Short mmCIF file of C-alpha atoms in Angstrom, two decimals:
data_model
loop_
_atom_site.label_atom_id
_atom_site.label_comp_id
_atom_site.label_asym_id
_atom_site.label_seq_id
_atom_site.Cartn_x
_atom_site.Cartn_y
_atom_site.Cartn_z
CA UNK Y 39 6.90 45.88 18.87
CA UNK Y 40 6.62 46.28 22.63
CA UNK Y 41 6.55 43.10 24.70
CA UNK Y 42 3.39 44.28 26.47
CA UNK Y 43 1.47 43.51 23.30
CA UNK Y 44 2.51 39.83 23.22
CA UNK Y 45 -0.37 38.47 25.38
CA UNK Y 46 -2.85 40.29 23.15
CA UNK Y 47 -1.24 38.76 20.06
CA UNK Y 48 -1.44 35.27 21.48
CA UNK Y 49 -5.09 35.69 22.46
CA UNK Y 50 -5.91 37.16 19.04
CA UNK Y 51 -4.32 34.23 17.23
CA UNK Y 52 -6.26 31.75 19.38
CA UNK Y 53 -9.52 33.56 18.62
CA UNK Y 54 -8.67 33.47 14.93
CA UNK Y 55 -8.14 29.70 14.96
CA UNK Y 56 -11.29 29.10 17.00
CA UNK Y 57 -13.44 31.21 14.73
CA UNK Y 58 -11.92 29.57 11.66
CA UNK Y 59 -12.94 26.15 12.95
CA UNK Y 60 -16.45 27.47 13.59
CA UNK Y 61 -16.61 28.89 10.05
CA UNK Y 62 -15.58 25.60 8.49
CA UNK Y 63 -18.11 23.76 10.62
CA UNK Y 64 -20.95 26.05 9.65
CA UNK Y 65 -20.08 26.19 5.96
CA UNK Y 66 -20.77 28.84 3.36
CA UNK Y 67 -24.37 29.30 4.39
CA UNK Y 68 -23.51 30.23 8.00
CA UNK Y 69 -23.09 33.66 9.57
CA UNK Y 70 -19.31 33.27 10.05
CA UNK Y 71 -16.93 33.49 7.07
CA UNK Y 72 -13.21 32.93 6.78
CA UNK Y 73 -10.83 34.28 4.15
CA UNK Y 74 -7.08 34.65 3.75
CA UNK Y 75 -4.85 37.06 1.82
CA UNK Y 76 -1.23 36.37 0.87
CA UNK Y 77 0.60 39.42 -0.46
CA UNK Y 78 4.05 40.58 -1.46
CA UNK Y 79 5.07 44.20 -2.04
CA UNK Y 80 8.28 45.63 -3.46
CA UNK Y 81 9.08 49.33 -3.06
CA UNK Y 82 12.04 51.51 -3.99
CA UNK Y 83 11.42 53.84 -1.03
CA UNK Y 84 10.57 51.92 2.14
CA UNK Y 85 10.12 54.94 4.46
CA UNK Y 86 9.18 57.71 1.98
CA UNK Y 87 12.47 59.58 2.44
CA UNK Y 88 14.54 61.69 0.05
CA UNK Y 89 17.22 59.03 -0.48
CA UNK Y 90 14.99 55.95 -0.49
CA UNK Y 91 15.77 52.37 0.53
CA UNK Y 92 14.29 49.48 -1.42
CA UNK Y 93 12.59 46.64 0.41
CA UNK Y 94 10.28 43.64 -0.03
CA UNK Y 95 7.43 42.94 2.41
CA UNK Y 96 5.57 39.65 2.75
CA UNK Y 97 2.06 39.64 4.32
CA UNK Y 98 -0.11 36.78 5.57
CA UNK Y 99 -3.58 37.98 6.63
CA UNK Y 100 -6.42 35.67 7.70
CA UNK Y 101 -9.78 37.39 8.17
CA UNK Y 102 -12.93 36.38 9.98
CA UNK Y 103 -16.28 38.07 9.28
CA UNK Y 104 -19.56 37.42 11.02
CA UNK Y 105 -23.05 38.82 10.70
CA UNK Y 106 -25.99 38.10 12.98
CA UNK Y 107 -29.61 39.22 12.46
CA UNK Y 108 -32.49 39.31 14.92
CA UNK Y 109 -36.06 40.58 15.36
CA UNK Y 110 -37.03 40.16 11.69
CA UNK Y 111 -33.79 41.80 10.57
CA UNK Y 112 -34.49 44.95 12.59
CA UNK Y 113 -31.22 44.32 14.45
CA UNK Y 114 -27.97 43.51 12.62
CA UNK Y 115 -24.57 42.93 14.23
CA UNK Y 116 -21.53 42.71 11.93
CA UNK Y 117 -17.92 42.22 12.97
CA UNK Y 118 -14.55 41.20 11.57
CA UNK Y 119 -11.01 40.56 12.75
CA UNK Y 120 -7.92 40.42 10.52
CA UNK Y 121 -4.53 39.82 12.17
CA UNK Y 122 -1.63 40.27 9.77
CA UNK Y 123 1.88 38.82 9.88
CA UNK Y 124 4.47 40.92 8.05
CA UNK Y 125 8.06 39.95 7.24
CA UNK Y 126 10.43 42.66 5.97
CA UNK Y 127 13.60 41.83 4.02
CA UNK Y 128 15.48 45.03 4.85
CA UNK Y 129 14.16 46.75 8.01
CA UNK Y 130 15.66 50.01 9.22
CA UNK Y 131 17.46 50.29 12.58
CA UNK Y 132 14.17 51.10 14.36
CA UNK Y 133 12.00 48.53 12.55
CA UNK Y 134 11.33 44.87 13.29
CA UNK Y 135 12.07 42.19 10.74
CA UNK Y 136 8.78 40.50 11.62
CA UNK Y 137 5.68 42.09 13.08
CA UNK Y 138 2.04 41.37 13.83
CA UNK Y 139 -0.57 43.98 12.95
CA UNK Y 140 -4.28 44.02 13.71
CA UNK Y 141 -7.52 45.25 12.16
CA UNK Y 142 -10.75 44.83 14.13
CA UNK Y 143 -14.18 46.25 13.34
CA UNK Y 144 -17.74 46.02 14.66
CA UNK Y 145 -21.03 47.56 13.48
CA UNK Y 146 -24.42 47.49 15.20
CA UNK Y 147 -27.63 48.58 13.44
CA UNK Y 148 -31.06 48.68 15.00
CA UNK Y 149 -34.40 49.94 13.69
CA UNK Y 150 -36.12 51.41 16.74
CA UNK Y 151 -39.27 52.27 14.78
CA UNK Y 152 -40.31 52.34 11.16
CA UNK Y 153 -38.93 55.90 10.87
CA UNK Y 154 -36.16 55.80 13.47
CA UNK Y 155 -32.84 53.92 13.18
CA UNK Y 156 -29.61 53.68 15.15
CA UNK Y 157 -26.08 52.77 14.02
CA UNK Y 158 -22.90 52.31 16.09
CA UNK Y 159 -19.44 51.34 14.74
CA UNK Y 160 -15.94 50.93 16.08
CA UNK Y 161 -12.69 50.24 14.19
CA UNK Y 162 -9.33 49.43 15.82
CA UNK Y 163 -5.95 49.18 14.07
CA UNK Y 164 -2.45 48.40 15.25
CA UNK Y 165 -0.27 49.16 12.24
CA UNK Y 166 2.37 51.35 10.63
CA UNK Y 167 0.49 51.54 7.33
CA UNK Y 168 -0.34 55.17 6.36
CA UNK Y 169 -3.13 53.97 4.07
CA UNK Y 170 -5.19 53.39 7.21
CA UNK Y 171 -5.09 57.12 8.03
CA UNK Y 172 -4.95 59.17 4.86
CA UNK Y 173 -4.43 57.25 1.61
CA UNK Y 174 -0.73 56.65 2.25
CA UNK Y 175 0.49 60.09 1.27
CA UNK Y 176 2.04 61.94 4.18
CA UNK Y 177 2.47 59.79 7.29
CA UNK Y 178 5.93 58.46 8.21
CA UNK Y 179 6.19 54.83 7.18
CA UNK Y 180 8.57 53.74 9.95
CA UNK Y 181 6.35 54.49 12.94
CA UNK Y 182 3.85 52.05 14.48
CA UNK Y 183 0.64 53.36 16.01
CA UNK Y 184 -2.74 52.29 17.31
CA UNK Y 185 -5.86 53.98 15.95
CA UNK Y 186 -9.38 53.65 17.31
CA UNK Y 187 -12.37 55.24 15.54
CA UNK Y 188 -15.90 55.13 16.95
CA UNK Y 189 -19.17 56.46 15.51
CA UNK Y 190 -22.71 56.74 16.80
CA UNK Y 191 -25.46 57.89 14.45
CA UNK Y 192 -29.21 58.13 14.68
CA UNK Y 193 -31.53 58.96 11.78
CA UNK Y 194 -35.20 59.90 11.83
CA UNK Y 195 -37.63 60.34 8.92
CA UNK Y 196 -39.55 63.52 9.75
CA UNK Y 197 -41.85 63.26 6.76
CA UNK Y 198 -41.92 61.71 3.31
CA UNK Y 199 -38.70 62.81 1.59
CA UNK Y 200 -37.31 64.59 4.67
CA UNK Y 201 -34.70 63.00 6.96
CA UNK Y 202 -32.79 64.20 10.02
CA UNK Y 203 -29.56 62.61 11.26
CA UNK Y 204 -27.23 63.21 14.19
CA UNK Y 205 -23.68 61.82 14.07
CA UNK Y 206 -20.95 61.69 16.74
CA UNK Y 207 -17.37 60.54 16.07
CA UNK Y 208 -14.35 59.89 18.29
CA UNK Y 209 -10.78 59.40 16.98
CA UNK Y 210 -7.85 58.30 19.18
CA UNK Y 211 -4.33 57.81 17.80
CA UNK Y 212 -1.34 56.66 19.84
CA UNK Y 213 2.21 56.14 18.54
CA UNK Y 214 4.48 53.40 19.87
CA UNK Y 215 7.73 55.36 19.52
CA UNK Y 216 8.01 57.54 22.65
CA UNK Y 217 9.72 60.48 20.92
CA UNK Y 218 6.89 60.67 18.39
CA UNK Y 219 4.11 59.94 20.87
CA UNK Y 220 4.95 62.81 23.22
CA UNK Y 221 4.49 65.30 20.38
CA UNK Y 222 2.02 63.72 17.97
CA UNK Y 223 -0.50 61.58 19.89
CA UNK Y 224 -3.91 62.98 18.98
CA UNK Y 225 -7.58 62.77 19.87
CA UNK Y 226 -10.62 64.31 18.20
CA UNK Y 227 -14.37 64.63 18.80
CA UNK Y 228 -16.70 65.49 15.92
CA UNK Y 229 -20.44 66.08 15.82
CA UNK Y 230 -22.77 66.67 12.86
CA UNK Y 231 -26.44 67.58 12.49
CA UNK Y 232 -27.87 67.07 8.98
CA UNK Y 233 -31.30 67.64 7.44
CA UNK Y 234 -32.04 66.17 4.00
CA UNK Y 235 -35.01 67.24 1.86
CA UNK Y 236 -35.99 65.67 -1.45
CA UNK Y 237 -37.27 68.40 -3.80
CA UNK Y 238 -37.99 66.24 -6.84
CA UNK Y 239 -37.66 62.53 -7.52
CA UNK Y 240 -34.06 63.00 -8.72
CA UNK Y 241 -33.03 66.15 -6.82
CA UNK Y 242 -32.39 66.89 -3.14
CA UNK Y 243 -30.91 69.49 -0.80
CA UNK Y 244 -29.22 69.13 2.60
CA UNK Y 245 -28.26 71.41 5.47
CA UNK Y 246 -25.19 70.61 7.60
CA UNK Y 247 -23.92 71.92 10.95
CA UNK Y 248 -20.69 70.39 12.31
CA UNK Y 249 -18.32 70.90 15.23
CA UNK Y 250 -14.82 69.43 15.63
CA UNK Y 251 -12.35 69.41 18.52
CA UNK Y 252 -8.73 68.31 18.02
CA UNK Y 253 -6.27 67.72 20.89
CA UNK Y 254 -2.54 66.95 20.55
CA UNK Y 255 0.07 65.94 23.12
CA UNK Y 256 3.26 68.00 23.41
CA UNK Y 257 6.18 67.68 25.82
CA UNK Y 258 7.53 70.94 24.37
CA UNK Y 259 4.53 72.94 25.51
CA UNK Y 260 3.23 73.53 21.96
CA UNK Y 261 -0.53 74.04 21.90
CA UNK Y 262 -1.74 72.70 18.52
CA UNK Y 263 -5.32 72.14 19.69
CA UNK Y 264 -8.24 73.77 17.93
CA UNK Y 265 -12.03 73.76 17.80
CA UNK Y 266 -13.88 74.19 14.49
CA UNK Y 267 -17.47 75.06 13.59
CA UNK Y 268 -18.93 74.75 10.10
CA UNK Y 269 -22.29 75.18 8.44
CA UNK Y 270 -23.30 74.65 4.84
CA UNK Y 271 -25.76 73.60 2.18
CA UNK Y 272 -25.53 70.76 -0.30
CA UNK Y 273 -27.24 69.71 -3.53
CA UNK Y 274 -27.50 66.27 -5.08
CA UNK Y 275 -28.80 65.59 -8.59
CA UNK Y 276 -29.35 62.51 -10.74
CA UNK Y 277 -28.71 63.39 -14.39
CA UNK Y 278 -30.24 60.57 -16.36
CA UNK Y 279 -29.80 56.95 -15.32
CA UNK Y 280 -25.99 56.93 -15.29
CA UNK Y 281 -24.77 60.30 -13.98
CA UNK Y 282 -24.96 61.53 -10.39
CA UNK Y 283 -23.53 64.81 -9.09
CA UNK Y 284 -23.28 66.38 -5.63
CA UNK Y 285 -21.99 69.74 -4.41
CA UNK Y 286 -21.65 71.06 -0.87
CA UNK Y 287 -20.45 74.50 0.24
CA UNK Y 288 -20.40 76.52 3.44
CA UNK Y 289 -18.26 78.41 5.93
CA UNK Y 290 -15.78 77.02 8.50
CA UNK Y 291 -14.21 78.78 11.50
CA UNK Y 292 -11.25 77.56 13.58
CA UNK Y 293 -10.44 78.72 17.10
CA UNK Y 294 -6.92 77.75 18.21
CA UNK Y 295 -5.95 76.68 21.70
CA UNK Y 296 -2.85 78.88 21.53
CA UNK Y 297 -4.16 82.31 22.54
CA UNK Y 298 -1.49 84.00 20.40
CA UNK Y 299 -2.99 82.51 17.22
CA UNK Y 300 -6.59 83.60 17.60
CA UNK Y 301 -8.63 81.99 14.84
CA UNK Y 302 -9.10 81.45 11.11
CA UNK Y 303 -12.13 81.37 8.80
CA UNK Y 304 -12.70 80.38 5.17
CA UNK Y 305 -15.36 78.93 2.87
CA UNK Y 306 -15.28 75.21 2.08
CA UNK Y 307 -16.31 73.32 -1.04
CA UNK Y 308 -16.77 69.61 -1.76
CA UNK Y 309 -18.00 68.05 -4.99
CA UNK Y 310 -18.38 64.65 -6.63
CA UNK Y 311 -19.43 63.48 -10.09
CA UNK Y 312 -20.07 59.78 -10.72
CA UNK Y 313 -20.79 58.14 -14.06
CA UNK Y 314 -21.68 54.46 -14.33
CA UNK Y 315 -22.30 52.52 -17.52
CA UNK Y 316 -25.10 49.94 -17.67
CA UNK Y 317 -24.66 47.03 -15.23
CA UNK Y 318 -21.82 48.97 -13.51
CA UNK Y 319 -19.28 47.56 -15.99
CA UNK Y 320 -17.42 50.86 -15.97
CA UNK Y 321 -17.53 53.56 -13.29
CA UNK Y 322 -15.89 57.02 -13.42
CA UNK Y 323 -15.65 59.09 -10.24
CA UNK Y 324 -14.30 62.65 -9.94
CA UNK Y 325 -13.84 64.27 -6.51
CA UNK Y 326 -12.74 67.74 -5.44
CA UNK Y 327 -12.51 69.62 -2.14
CA UNK Y 328 -11.20 72.81 -0.55
CA UNK Y 329 -11.25 73.54 3.20
CA UNK Y 330 -9.43 74.41 6.40
CA UNK Y 331 -8.60 71.16 8.22
CA UNK Y 332 -6.21 69.42 10.63
CA UNK Y 333 -2.52 69.47 9.75
CA UNK Y 334 -0.45 66.70 8.15
CA UNK Y 335 2.84 68.45 9.02
CA UNK Y 336 4.24 68.93 12.54
CA UNK Y 337 4.22 71.41 14.29
CA UNK Y 338 1.45 73.26 12.41
CA UNK Y 339 -2.03 73.09 13.94
CA UNK Y 340 -4.00 73.29 10.67
CA UNK Y 341 -3.70 73.71 6.91
CA UNK Y 342 -5.51 75.14 3.90
CA UNK Y 343 -6.26 71.99 1.92
CA UNK Y 344 -7.11 71.42 -1.75
CA UNK Y 345 -7.71 67.93 -3.14
CA UNK Y 346 -8.64 66.51 -6.56
CA UNK Y 347 -9.14 62.88 -7.54
CA UNK Y 348 -10.11 60.71 -10.50
CA UNK Y 349 -10.91 57.02 -10.34
CA UNK Y 350 -11.93 54.58 -13.09
CA UNK Y 351 -13.12 51.00 -12.53
CA UNK Y 352 -13.75 48.70 -15.47
CA UNK Y 353 -15.11 45.15 -15.42
CA UNK Y 354 -15.45 44.02 -19.06
CA UNK Y 355 -16.26 40.42 -18.08
CA UNK Y 356 -16.99 38.70 -14.78
CA UNK Y 357 -13.46 37.34 -14.34
CA UNK Y 358 -11.43 40.49 -15.05
CA UNK Y 359 -11.30 43.83 -13.20
CA UNK Y 360 -9.19 46.90 -14.06
CA UNK Y 361 -8.68 50.15 -12.20
CA UNK Y 362 -6.84 53.45 -12.62
CA UNK Y 363 -6.68 56.24 -10.07
CA UNK Y 364 -5.00 59.62 -9.76
CA UNK Y 365 -5.03 62.14 -6.90
CA UNK Y 366 -3.54 65.57 -6.29
CA UNK Y 367 -3.49 67.33 -2.95
CA UNK Y 368 -2.03 70.63 -1.86
CA UNK Y 369 -1.51 71.74 1.73
CA UNK Y 370 -0.73 75.39 2.34
CA UNK Y 371 0.73 76.27 5.75
CA UNK Y 372 0.86 79.80 7.09
CA UNK Y 373 3.04 81.00 9.97
CA UNK Y 374 -0.21 81.93 11.73
CA UNK Y 375 -1.07 78.21 11.84
CA UNK Y 376 2.08 77.35 13.88
CA UNK Y 377 2.06 77.59 17.72
CA UNK Y 378 3.68 80.56 19.41
CA UNK Y 379 3.67 79.50 23.07
CA UNK Y 380 6.20 76.82 24.08
CA UNK Y 381 8.44 75.57 26.91
CA UNK Y 382 11.32 74.39 24.69
CA UNK Y 383 14.11 76.96 24.17
CA UNK Y 384 15.16 75.09 21.03
CA UNK Y 385 11.79 75.60 19.35
CA UNK Y 386 11.86 77.73 16.21
CA UNK Y 387 8.50 78.74 14.83
CA UNK Y 388 8.23 77.61 11.18
CA UNK Y 389 7.27 80.06 8.44
CA UNK Y 390 4.99 79.88 5.41
CA UNK Y 391 5.21 76.96 3.04
CA UNK Y 392 3.29 74.33 1.09
CA UNK Y 393 3.41 70.73 -0.03
CA UNK Y 394 2.11 69.17 -3.24
CA UNK Y 395 1.50 65.44 -3.37
CA UNK Y 396 0.75 63.57 -6.61
CA UNK Y 397 -0.24 59.91 -6.49
CA UNK Y 398 -1.41 57.38 -9.02
CA UNK Y 399 -2.20 53.68 -9.22
CA UNK Y 400 -3.18 51.04 -11.70
CA UNK Y 401 -4.58 47.61 -10.92
CA UNK Y 402 -5.65 44.42 -12.62
CA UNK Y 403 -7.43 41.50 -10.99
CA UNK Y 404 -8.42 38.03 -12.19
CA UNK Y 405 -11.21 36.11 -10.45
CA UNK Y 406 -10.78 32.36 -10.74
CA UNK Y 407 -14.23 31.98 -9.21
CA UNK Y 408 -16.41 33.81 -6.67
CA UNK Y 409 -14.07 32.83 -3.82
CA UNK Y 410 -10.58 33.06 -5.37
CA UNK Y 411 -8.77 35.98 -6.99
CA UNK Y 412 -5.35 37.47 -7.67
CA UNK Y 413 -4.64 41.21 -7.93
CA UNK Y 414 -1.65 43.25 -9.12
CA UNK Y 415 -1.36 46.93 -8.10
CA UNK Y 416 1.28 49.43 -9.24
CA UNK Y 417 1.37 52.72 -7.30
CA UNK Y 418 3.35 55.95 -7.43
CA UNK Y 419 3.76 58.90 -5.04
CA UNK Y 420 5.58 62.18 -5.54
CA UNK Y 421 5.81 64.86 -2.85
CA UNK Y 422 7.20 68.34 -3.56
CA UNK Y 423 7.55 70.75 -0.64
CA UNK Y 424 9.36 73.88 0.52
CA UNK Y 425 8.50 73.30 4.18
CA UNK Y 426 11.44 73.02 6.59
CA UNK Y 427 9.54 70.36 8.59
CA UNK Y 428 8.94 68.13 5.54
CA UNK Y 429 10.96 66.61 2.72
CA UNK Y 430 10.40 65.79 -0.96
CA UNK Y 431 10.35 62.17 -2.12
CA UNK Y 432 9.17 59.81 -4.81
CA UNK Y 433 8.00 56.27 -4.16
CA UNK Y 434 7.06 53.37 -6.44
CA UNK Y 435 5.51 50.16 -5.17
CA UNK Y 436 4.32 46.91 -6.75
CA UNK Y 437 1.98 44.61 -4.79
CA UNK Y 438 0.63 41.18 -5.69
CA UNK Y 439 -2.21 39.74 -3.58
CA UNK Y 440 -3.79 36.29 -3.65
CA UNK Y 441 -7.20 36.09 -1.92
CA UNK Y 442 -9.23 33.03 -0.97
CA UNK Y 443 -12.63 32.89 0.72
CA UNK Y 444 -13.92 29.74 2.40
#
């Protein structure tokens, strides 16, 4: 980790200790809470490479959460900070044996009027954990980065059963490794206008209009930027007391920054089905999506994405929790999604290809009481690809986490 970060780490640790003392002074009934996680993870493929190197990571993560309410709960401010110390038994040549990572979040909610509300959030991470970005499936595991995500949303109730919302999002990602940063640092701006109308007590329809702008750095003169517009309609239905389904479809158009690429258009589809048994003891969730979206593989600008997922959560008694999850995702990359213009004579434009990623996990947790628990998670990833810029791999990981709230 760069030495420039050291003052920030020292200040963060001091703030953690100070807030911890405040939490203990206030007690469980106060607005400030303290918890700590101790975790160990073994994996047979530390960096998600073809060969694979096994490794054991140890994590120590204190966390401080606070929530403050004012004006008869019309204003709510929530925030948390979780610094994490990681020790690695077998780091690669470009990894540190020990490292500090950070997770900081803040949310502000305010009810301007009975019908009008405002919400603002910001989330900052300093990490090399791909789970933070995209479920741990495609990002290199040996590359540290900072990620800042900000949202501003306002919602207004036009009439009984009819709501309007306007959402703005900003995403800024910066890599620490210079060779990666000069080609893969990214920034995006997204905006969404949504109108929701309840048709019946258990049925509703929504209209969506969204715009996205993605910008990437490149020392090689590759223009991977694009702007996207999308519009669609969605339906949501309650089927009895336990089953809820939603479906959204529309049309999305991409306009690339590289003038040689022009643009791309395609329909998009997103769906979810959720079943919950009485008292939420067991919950089944099925998700599916198809769309044009930002790329996971350099140097492509975009991809044609298909994703499917299944998740089951079961809590037979208050002390025990079980979970099983499975996900499949396919990214199809066309030569027309790769930049043409460049300033690097060594650049070779990649051709058509695809990647298939299969992932699964199983978990079991035991709650000693409301404040103390232990969780075991076994996960598996398998990537199959014919892309020159990617590589196939399999990865197994076992993580044990002990959590304590004070």
